Structure formats: C-alpha cells, structure tokens
Short mmCIF file of N, CA and C in Angstrom, two decimals:
data_model
loop_
_atom_site.label_atom_id
_atom_site.label_comp_id
_atom_site.label_asym_id
_atom_site.label_seq_id
_atom_site.Cartn_x
_atom_site.Cartn_y
_atom_site.Cartn_z
N MET A 24 72.62 104.46 99.42
CA MET A 24 73.74 104.56 100.45
C MET A 24 74.83 105.41 99.92
N GLN A 25 75.39 106.24 100.72
CA GLN A 25 76.52 107.05 100.35
C GLN A 25 77.84 106.45 100.96
N THR A 26 78.78 106.18 100.15
CA THR A 26 80.06 105.71 100.57
C THR A 26 80.88 106.85 101.08
N PRO A 27 81.55 106.76 102.25
CA PRO A 27 82.33 107.83 102.78
C PRO A 27 83.51 108.17 101.86
N GLU A 28 83.82 109.46 101.69
CA GLU A 28 84.97 109.89 100.92
C GLU A 28 86.20 109.65 101.78
N ASN A 29 87.34 109.77 101.14
CA ASN A 29 88.66 109.77 101.77
C ASN A 29 88.95 111.18 102.24
N PRO A 30 89.50 111.31 103.49
CA PRO A 30 89.97 112.67 103.84
C PRO A 30 91.09 113.19 102.93
N LYS A 31 91.23 114.49 102.73
CA LYS A 31 92.33 114.99 101.90
C LYS A 31 93.69 114.58 102.37
N ASN A 32 93.84 114.25 103.66
CA ASN A 32 95.13 113.89 104.17
C ASN A 32 95.22 112.33 104.35
N GLU A 33 94.51 111.56 103.43
CA GLU A 33 94.40 110.14 103.66
C GLU A 33 95.76 109.41 103.74
N SER A 34 96.67 109.70 102.87
CA SER A 34 97.95 108.95 102.95
C SER A 34 98.68 109.20 104.24
N GLU A 35 98.58 110.51 104.80
CA GLU A 35 99.29 110.79 106.05
C GLU A 35 98.59 110.15 107.14
N ARG A 36 97.16 110.16 107.06
CA ARG A 36 96.30 109.57 108.12
C ARG A 36 96.61 108.02 108.28
N LEU A 37 96.71 107.39 107.11
CA LEU A 37 96.99 105.96 107.11
C LEU A 37 98.38 105.66 107.70
N ALA A 38 99.33 106.46 107.27
CA ALA A 38 100.73 106.37 107.79
C ALA A 38 100.73 106.47 109.37
N GLY A 39 100.01 107.47 109.84
CA GLY A 39 99.89 107.67 111.31
C GLY A 39 99.22 106.47 111.96
N LEU A 40 98.25 105.88 111.38
CA LEU A 40 97.58 104.76 111.92
C LEU A 40 98.49 103.57 111.93
N ARG A 41 99.23 103.40 110.84
CA ARG A 41 100.20 102.29 110.80
C ARG A 41 101.32 102.42 111.89
N GLN A 42 101.72 103.72 112.07
CA GLN A 42 102.79 103.98 113.05
C GLN A 42 102.41 103.55 114.46
N LEU A 43 101.07 103.56 114.77
CA LEU A 43 100.55 103.11 116.02
C LEU A 43 100.86 101.65 116.26
N GLU A 44 100.96 100.82 115.29
CA GLU A 44 101.08 99.33 115.36
C GLU A 44 100.03 98.82 116.32
N ILE A 45 98.80 99.24 116.13
CA ILE A 45 97.61 98.77 116.99
C ILE A 45 96.73 97.90 116.22
N LEU A 46 96.68 98.04 114.86
CA LEU A 46 95.66 97.26 114.18
C LEU A 46 95.86 95.81 114.32
N ASP A 47 94.75 95.05 114.45
CA ASP A 47 94.67 93.65 114.65
C ASP A 47 95.44 93.15 115.87
N THR A 48 95.47 93.98 116.89
CA THR A 48 96.05 93.57 118.26
C THR A 48 94.93 93.02 119.11
N GLU A 49 95.24 92.34 120.07
CA GLU A 49 94.24 91.74 121.05
C GLU A 49 93.41 92.87 121.75
N PRO A 50 92.24 92.50 122.21
CA PRO A 50 91.49 93.51 123.06
C PRO A 50 92.31 93.88 124.30
N GLU A 51 92.06 95.10 124.75
CA GLU A 51 92.79 95.59 125.96
C GLU A 51 91.75 96.22 126.92
N GLU A 52 91.93 95.91 128.13
CA GLU A 52 91.00 96.46 129.27
C GLU A 52 90.98 97.99 129.14
N ARG A 53 92.01 98.65 128.86
CA ARG A 53 91.99 100.11 128.88
C ARG A 53 91.08 100.69 127.83
N PHE A 54 90.82 100.04 126.75
CA PHE A 54 89.92 100.54 125.75
C PHE A 54 88.53 99.90 126.06
N ASP A 55 88.44 98.67 126.48
CA ASP A 55 87.18 98.01 126.79
C ASP A 55 86.45 98.69 127.98
N ARG A 56 87.14 99.25 128.94
CA ARG A 56 86.62 99.98 129.99
C ARG A 56 85.86 101.17 129.52
N VAL A 57 86.35 101.84 128.49
CA VAL A 57 85.72 103.03 128.01
C VAL A 57 84.42 102.67 127.26
N THR A 58 84.49 101.60 126.43
CA THR A 58 83.29 101.24 125.74
C THR A 58 82.19 100.71 126.63
N LYS A 59 82.55 100.01 127.69
CA LYS A 59 81.57 99.49 128.66
C LYS A 59 80.93 100.67 129.31
N LEU A 60 81.77 101.68 129.74
CA LEU A 60 81.21 102.81 130.39
C LEU A 60 80.34 103.66 129.44
N ALA A 61 80.71 103.79 128.18
CA ALA A 61 79.83 104.62 127.25
C ALA A 61 78.54 103.83 127.06
N ARG A 62 78.55 102.56 126.95
CA ARG A 62 77.34 101.81 126.69
C ARG A 62 76.38 102.03 127.95
N SER A 63 76.97 102.00 129.07
CA SER A 63 76.16 102.21 130.32
C SER A 63 75.68 103.60 130.48
N VAL A 64 76.55 104.55 130.34
CA VAL A 64 76.22 106.02 130.51
C VAL A 64 75.17 106.46 129.55
N PHE A 65 75.26 105.97 128.25
CA PHE A 65 74.30 106.46 127.24
C PHE A 65 73.20 105.45 127.03
N ASN A 66 73.15 104.37 127.77
CA ASN A 66 72.08 103.39 127.74
C ASN A 66 71.87 102.93 126.29
N VAL A 67 72.98 102.52 125.62
CA VAL A 67 72.87 102.05 124.23
C VAL A 67 73.40 100.61 124.24
N PRO A 68 72.95 99.84 123.19
CA PRO A 68 73.45 98.41 123.13
C PRO A 68 74.86 98.24 122.62
N ILE A 69 75.39 99.29 121.84
CA ILE A 69 76.67 99.12 121.29
C ILE A 69 77.56 100.38 121.49
N ALA A 70 78.78 100.11 121.85
CA ALA A 70 79.81 101.23 121.96
C ALA A 70 81.11 100.65 121.29
N LEU A 71 81.77 101.35 120.54
CA LEU A 71 83.03 100.94 119.84
C LEU A 71 84.13 101.97 119.84
N VAL A 72 85.36 101.42 119.87
CA VAL A 72 86.49 102.19 119.57
C VAL A 72 86.86 101.65 118.18
N SER A 73 86.68 102.50 117.10
CA SER A 73 86.81 102.09 115.74
C SER A 73 88.02 102.74 115.09
N LEU A 74 88.82 101.98 114.46
CA LEU A 74 89.99 102.57 113.72
C LEU A 74 89.74 102.37 112.25
N VAL A 75 89.76 103.44 111.49
CA VAL A 75 89.36 103.43 110.05
C VAL A 75 90.66 103.18 109.21
N ASP A 76 90.77 102.00 108.76
CA ASP A 76 91.90 101.57 107.90
C ASP A 76 91.55 101.89 106.44
N LYS A 77 92.40 101.40 105.52
CA LYS A 77 92.18 101.73 104.11
C LYS A 77 90.93 101.23 103.61
N ASP A 78 90.57 99.90 103.86
CA ASP A 78 89.40 99.27 103.30
C ASP A 78 88.34 98.82 104.34
N ARG A 79 88.66 99.00 105.61
CA ARG A 79 87.82 98.53 106.71
C ARG A 79 87.83 99.50 107.85
N GLN A 80 86.81 99.35 108.71
CA GLN A 80 86.95 99.87 110.07
C GLN A 80 87.09 98.63 111.02
N TRP A 81 88.17 98.78 111.82
CA TRP A 81 88.50 97.69 112.71
C TRP A 81 88.27 98.21 114.14
N PHE A 82 87.71 97.28 114.92
CA PHE A 82 87.27 97.68 116.32
C PHE A 82 88.38 97.21 117.29
N LYS A 83 88.94 98.22 117.84
CA LYS A 83 89.98 97.91 118.99
C LYS A 83 89.17 97.46 120.20
N SER A 84 88.00 98.00 120.34
CA SER A 84 87.09 97.62 121.35
C SER A 84 85.68 97.59 120.88
N SER A 85 85.03 96.52 121.18
CA SER A 85 83.63 96.38 120.70
C SER A 85 82.72 95.80 121.86
N CYS A 86 81.86 96.64 122.33
CA CYS A 86 80.99 96.26 123.44
C CYS A 86 79.56 96.23 122.92
N GLY A 87 79.07 95.05 122.77
CA GLY A 87 77.73 94.84 122.27
C GLY A 87 77.57 94.42 120.83
N LEU A 88 78.70 94.27 120.19
CA LEU A 88 78.69 93.87 118.76
C LEU A 88 79.75 92.74 118.59
N ASP A 89 79.38 91.60 117.92
CA ASP A 89 80.19 90.49 117.72
C ASP A 89 81.24 90.52 116.66
N ALA A 90 81.20 91.64 115.86
CA ALA A 90 82.04 91.69 114.76
C ALA A 90 83.38 92.41 115.18
N SER A 91 84.50 92.02 114.48
CA SER A 91 85.74 92.72 114.87
C SER A 91 86.08 93.84 113.79
N GLU A 92 85.35 93.85 112.62
CA GLU A 92 85.52 94.88 111.66
C GLU A 92 84.34 94.84 110.71
N THR A 93 84.21 95.91 109.95
CA THR A 93 83.20 95.95 108.87
C THR A 93 83.84 96.68 107.72
N PRO A 94 83.39 96.53 106.49
CA PRO A 94 83.92 97.23 105.34
C PRO A 94 83.81 98.73 105.48
N ARG A 95 84.86 99.45 105.15
CA ARG A 95 84.87 100.93 105.33
C ARG A 95 83.74 101.59 104.42
N ASP A 96 83.43 100.96 103.30
CA ASP A 96 82.44 101.67 102.43
C ASP A 96 81.11 101.66 102.93
N ILE A 97 80.78 100.88 103.94
CA ILE A 97 79.43 100.94 104.60
C ILE A 97 79.52 101.55 105.98
N SER A 98 80.65 102.00 106.40
CA SER A 98 80.92 102.44 107.75
C SER A 98 80.30 103.83 108.05
N PHE A 99 79.72 104.03 109.18
CA PHE A 99 79.31 105.31 109.66
C PHE A 99 80.59 106.14 110.12
N CYS A 100 81.55 105.36 110.76
CA CYS A 100 82.77 105.95 111.25
C CYS A 100 83.62 106.60 110.10
N GLY A 101 83.51 106.02 108.93
CA GLY A 101 84.25 106.58 107.77
C GLY A 101 83.78 107.98 107.42
N HIS A 102 82.44 108.24 107.68
CA HIS A 102 81.93 109.57 107.49
C HIS A 102 82.32 110.48 108.62
N ALA A 103 82.34 109.93 109.88
CA ALA A 103 82.63 110.69 111.05
C ALA A 103 84.07 111.34 111.07
N ILE A 104 85.01 110.59 110.51
CA ILE A 104 86.44 111.10 110.51
C ILE A 104 86.60 112.23 109.49
N LEU A 105 85.65 112.56 108.72
CA LEU A 105 85.77 113.63 107.72
C LEU A 105 85.56 114.94 108.34
N GLY A 106 84.91 115.05 109.47
CA GLY A 106 84.58 116.33 110.07
C GLY A 106 85.23 116.46 111.45
N GLU A 107 84.92 117.61 112.13
CA GLU A 107 85.38 117.80 113.47
C GLU A 107 84.07 117.71 114.33
N GLY A 108 84.29 117.33 115.55
CA GLY A 108 83.17 117.19 116.49
C GLY A 108 82.36 115.91 116.22
N ILE A 109 81.24 115.94 116.85
CA ILE A 109 80.39 114.80 116.85
C ILE A 109 79.62 114.63 115.52
N PHE A 110 79.69 113.45 114.97
CA PHE A 110 78.83 113.08 113.85
C PHE A 110 77.63 112.38 114.34
N LEU A 111 76.49 113.02 114.12
CA LEU A 111 75.31 112.53 114.79
C LEU A 111 74.24 112.19 113.74
N ILE A 112 73.68 110.91 113.88
CA ILE A 112 72.48 110.48 113.05
C ILE A 112 71.39 110.06 113.97
N PRO A 113 70.46 110.91 114.17
CA PRO A 113 69.37 110.64 115.15
C PRO A 113 68.49 109.45 114.63
N ASN A 114 68.32 109.35 113.30
CA ASN A 114 67.49 108.25 112.78
C ASN A 114 68.04 107.89 111.37
N ALA A 115 68.79 106.87 111.29
CA ALA A 115 69.39 106.42 110.07
C ALA A 115 68.39 106.10 108.98
N LEU A 116 67.17 105.74 109.37
CA LEU A 116 66.21 105.36 108.34
C LEU A 116 65.68 106.72 107.63
N GLU A 117 65.90 107.87 108.25
CA GLU A 117 65.45 109.09 107.68
C GLU A 117 66.67 109.91 107.08
N ASP A 118 67.81 109.31 106.97
CA ASP A 118 68.97 109.93 106.48
C ASP A 118 69.31 109.26 105.12
N SER A 119 69.27 110.07 104.04
CA SER A 119 69.49 109.55 102.68
C SER A 119 70.82 108.90 102.53
N ARG A 120 71.77 109.25 103.29
CA ARG A 120 73.12 108.61 103.26
C ARG A 120 73.23 107.22 103.72
N PHE A 121 72.22 106.84 104.64
CA PHE A 121 72.27 105.67 105.41
C PHE A 121 70.98 104.75 105.28
N LYS A 122 69.88 105.26 104.83
CA LYS A 122 68.66 104.52 104.88
C LYS A 122 68.68 103.15 104.27
N ASP A 123 69.52 102.97 103.26
CA ASP A 123 69.64 101.62 102.60
C ASP A 123 70.91 100.98 102.90
N ASN A 124 71.70 101.40 103.93
CA ASN A 124 72.92 100.87 104.31
C ASN A 124 72.71 99.43 104.85
N PRO A 125 73.57 98.47 104.54
CA PRO A 125 73.36 97.10 105.03
C PRO A 125 73.36 97.01 106.62
N LEU A 126 74.06 97.99 107.27
CA LEU A 126 74.07 97.99 108.74
C LEU A 126 72.80 98.54 109.33
N VAL A 127 71.97 99.16 108.38
CA VAL A 127 70.72 99.81 108.86
C VAL A 127 69.55 98.81 108.60
N VAL A 128 69.53 98.29 107.37
CA VAL A 128 68.42 97.36 106.91
C VAL A 128 68.66 95.92 107.39
N GLY A 129 69.86 95.64 107.85
CA GLY A 129 70.21 94.35 108.44
C GLY A 129 70.92 94.45 109.75
N LYS A 130 71.36 93.41 110.29
CA LYS A 130 72.08 93.45 111.62
C LYS A 130 73.20 94.32 111.52
N PRO A 131 73.52 95.31 112.50
CA PRO A 131 72.84 95.32 113.82
C PRO A 131 71.60 96.32 113.84
N PHE A 132 71.03 96.65 112.70
CA PHE A 132 69.90 97.53 112.58
C PHE A 132 70.07 98.84 113.29
N ILE A 133 71.08 99.53 112.82
CA ILE A 133 71.45 100.84 113.32
C ILE A 133 70.37 101.85 113.05
N ARG A 134 69.96 102.60 114.08
CA ARG A 134 68.97 103.71 113.87
C ARG A 134 69.69 104.96 114.40
N PHE A 135 70.32 104.97 115.54
CA PHE A 135 70.99 106.08 116.11
C PHE A 135 72.53 105.84 116.02
N TYR A 136 73.28 106.89 115.75
CA TYR A 136 74.72 106.79 115.71
C TYR A 136 75.26 108.14 116.16
N ALA A 137 76.21 108.10 117.12
CA ALA A 137 76.92 109.32 117.54
C ALA A 137 78.37 108.92 117.54
N GLY A 138 79.24 109.54 116.83
CA GLY A 138 80.72 109.22 116.80
C GLY A 138 81.56 110.45 116.83
N ILE A 139 82.61 110.36 117.53
CA ILE A 139 83.50 111.50 117.58
C ILE A 139 84.92 111.09 117.15
N PRO A 140 85.58 111.83 116.25
CA PRO A 140 86.78 111.39 115.82
C PRO A 140 87.90 111.38 116.90
N LEU A 141 88.78 110.36 116.80
CA LEU A 141 89.92 110.18 117.72
C LEU A 141 91.10 110.61 116.90
N TYR A 142 91.88 111.57 117.47
CA TYR A 142 92.98 112.18 116.81
C TYR A 142 94.32 111.67 117.28
N LEU A 143 95.22 111.46 116.33
CA LEU A 143 96.59 111.22 116.64
C LEU A 143 97.39 112.49 116.79
N PRO A 144 98.64 112.47 117.25
CA PRO A 144 99.44 113.62 117.27
C PRO A 144 99.51 114.18 115.84
N GLY A 145 99.39 115.47 115.70
CA GLY A 145 99.44 116.08 114.35
C GLY A 145 98.01 116.31 113.79
N GLY A 146 97.05 115.92 114.58
CA GLY A 146 95.67 116.17 114.20
C GLY A 146 95.06 115.18 113.20
N LEU A 147 95.65 114.04 113.02
CA LEU A 147 95.18 113.04 112.04
C LEU A 147 94.07 112.16 112.71
N ALA A 148 92.98 112.08 112.03
CA ALA A 148 91.82 111.30 112.59
C ALA A 148 92.02 109.83 112.35
N ALA A 149 92.24 109.02 113.41
CA ALA A 149 92.53 107.58 113.25
C ALA A 149 91.21 106.81 113.15
N GLY A 150 90.26 107.27 113.81
CA GLY A 150 88.94 106.55 113.96
C GLY A 150 87.96 107.31 114.86
N THR A 151 87.18 106.50 115.50
CA THR A 151 86.12 107.15 116.38
C THR A 151 85.87 106.46 117.63
N LEU A 152 85.36 107.08 118.56
CA LEU A 152 84.62 106.49 119.69
C LEU A 152 83.13 106.74 119.33
N CYS A 153 82.33 105.61 119.21
CA CYS A 153 80.97 105.83 118.77
C CYS A 153 80.13 104.98 119.60
N ILE A 154 78.80 105.42 119.68
CA ILE A 154 77.80 104.68 120.31
C ILE A 154 76.62 104.49 119.28
N ILE A 155 75.90 103.38 119.45
CA ILE A 155 74.93 102.91 118.45
C ILE A 155 73.60 102.48 119.20
N ASP A 156 72.52 102.88 118.66
CA ASP A 156 71.30 102.29 119.24
C ASP A 156 70.40 101.76 118.09
N THR A 157 69.56 100.84 118.46
CA THR A 157 68.70 100.25 117.44
C THR A 157 67.34 101.00 117.41
N GLU A 158 67.24 102.05 118.22
CA GLU A 158 66.12 103.00 118.21
C GLU A 158 66.55 104.36 117.85
N PRO A 159 65.74 105.13 117.13
CA PRO A 159 66.07 106.49 116.97
C PRO A 159 66.07 107.25 118.32
N ARG A 160 66.84 108.31 118.44
CA ARG A 160 66.93 109.06 119.66
C ARG A 160 67.54 110.43 119.46
N THR A 161 67.30 111.27 120.47
CA THR A 161 67.93 112.55 120.48
C THR A 161 69.25 112.43 121.27
N PHE A 162 70.10 113.43 121.24
CA PHE A 162 71.37 113.41 121.99
C PHE A 162 71.68 114.85 122.42
N SER A 163 71.50 115.08 123.72
CA SER A 163 71.60 116.34 124.34
C SER A 163 73.02 116.91 124.26
N GLU A 164 73.09 118.24 124.49
CA GLU A 164 74.40 118.91 124.52
C GLU A 164 75.24 118.28 125.65
N LYS A 165 74.62 118.03 126.72
CA LYS A 165 75.30 117.45 127.92
C LYS A 165 75.82 116.09 127.51
N GLU A 166 75.02 115.27 126.89
CA GLU A 166 75.50 113.91 126.44
C GLU A 166 76.62 114.05 125.45
N GLN A 167 76.57 115.02 124.58
CA GLN A 167 77.70 115.17 123.60
C GLN A 167 78.95 115.54 124.32
N GLU A 168 78.86 116.35 125.31
CA GLU A 168 80.06 116.64 126.10
C GLU A 168 80.64 115.42 126.87
N HIS A 169 79.78 114.62 127.34
CA HIS A 169 80.23 113.40 128.00
C HIS A 169 80.91 112.47 126.97
N LEU A 170 80.38 112.36 125.79
CA LEU A 170 81.00 111.56 124.68
C LEU A 170 82.37 112.16 124.30
N LYS A 171 82.51 113.45 124.23
CA LYS A 171 83.76 114.11 123.96
C LYS A 171 84.75 113.77 125.04
N ASP A 172 84.34 113.80 126.27
CA ASP A 172 85.31 113.56 127.41
C ASP A 172 85.81 112.10 127.31
N LEU A 173 84.86 111.16 127.02
CA LEU A 173 85.33 109.78 126.88
C LEU A 173 86.27 109.59 125.71
N ALA A 174 86.04 110.35 124.60
CA ALA A 174 86.93 110.23 123.48
C ALA A 174 88.29 110.79 123.81
N LEU A 175 88.42 111.74 124.57
CA LEU A 175 89.75 112.28 125.09
C LEU A 175 90.54 111.20 125.82
N VAL A 176 89.76 110.45 126.57
CA VAL A 176 90.42 109.32 127.35
C VAL A 176 91.01 108.32 126.35
N VAL A 177 90.25 107.95 125.35
CA VAL A 177 90.64 107.02 124.32
C VAL A 177 91.85 107.56 123.60
N GLU A 178 91.82 108.82 123.21
CA GLU A 178 92.94 109.47 122.50
C GLU A 178 94.25 109.35 123.35
N GLN A 179 94.15 109.59 124.62
CA GLN A 179 95.32 109.45 125.54
C GLN A 179 95.85 108.03 125.51
N GLU A 180 95.01 107.10 125.41
CA GLU A 180 95.49 105.70 125.37
C GLU A 180 96.14 105.39 123.97
N LEU A 181 95.53 105.94 122.92
CA LEU A 181 96.16 105.83 121.62
C LEU A 181 97.51 106.39 121.54
N ILE A 182 97.68 107.57 122.08
CA ILE A 182 98.91 108.31 122.13
C ILE A 182 100.01 107.50 122.80
N ALA A 183 99.57 106.74 123.81
CA ALA A 183 100.47 105.89 124.57
C ALA A 183 101.10 104.82 123.62
N TYR A 184 100.44 104.46 122.59
CA TYR A 184 101.00 103.49 121.65
C TYR A 184 102.23 104.07 120.94
N PHE A 185 102.25 105.28 120.75
CA PHE A 185 103.45 105.91 120.13
C PHE A 185 104.70 105.67 120.92
N GLY A 186 104.50 105.58 122.25
CA GLY A 186 105.66 105.35 123.05
C GLY A 186 106.17 103.98 123.29
N ASN A 187 105.35 103.05 122.69
CA ASN A 187 105.74 101.59 122.90
C ASN A 187 106.79 101.18 121.79
#
C-alpha cells in the first residue's frame, strides 16, 4: 500500500480548510443531494464529499457508506488531491498503490474509484467528490465530464461557507 504524500502547499491547504469551519458539522441536504445524484447517475453503491484533513478524510456527505471518516494514510482521496482532474482507479486490485489497502481487501471492498479535487478560492484542494464501486469498471469521457460538473456544484457550496 502506498500512503499519499502531502501536497507542497499542505499548511496553506489545511489553513483554508479550517477557514471553512465545515469539519465535523452536521450533514446538509445541499451536499447530500449531490452524492445521491452521483450514486444514481453513475450506478455506484458509494458517493462521497470528502474533505482531507491532517490525519483523516472526513465525509461531509456519505451516500452508501456508514463511516463518517477514515484515516488519511489509507485514503484514495489523499492521492486524488495531489493532482488536477480526475483520479481514476479502474481496478484497485490491479494497482500496486492500493491492492493491499484495508479499504480494498476489507469493507467496503473498493475496486473502482473516481475522484475529482474540490478547490477552495486560491486553488487549494480541500477534498474530493468521489464515486466508488465494488466491481472494476471503465469510466468514459462523458462520465468524467458529468463528475466534473457535479464537483463544480459542490465547490460552489463550499465557497458559500466562506460567506457564513
């Protein structure tokens, strides 16, 4: 298993995340609506709005997963925030970074993962909108565009937190 690295701007990224004052808040329909839609549109069992904190990934919205957070060192989203665009794992069992990950070999038995970074003002990646399947799968360009569009909706909702 490969532990995700910290982004080069980790201290600024964490400060931006803290400025949101969203961590450990109650679920909200505006985020849950997006994860429910993503789960339905992509026909996957799990969709999440995940915020990557210092030592954990915390789920602002979790559709299809009973956990509220997981350790950052085993998170797929911790890897996703390191790049731009969609972080795609068609089959986690065939990916050396994840094949022995506890989330792959145990519940929720992740096989497919697609996550797109969610950006705060200033370009700081706070977390991801991600979808997860228990079966390997492909992800078309059209599907990738749909996930990007949904991520932009979540970003707009995150930005609204700066005004609160």
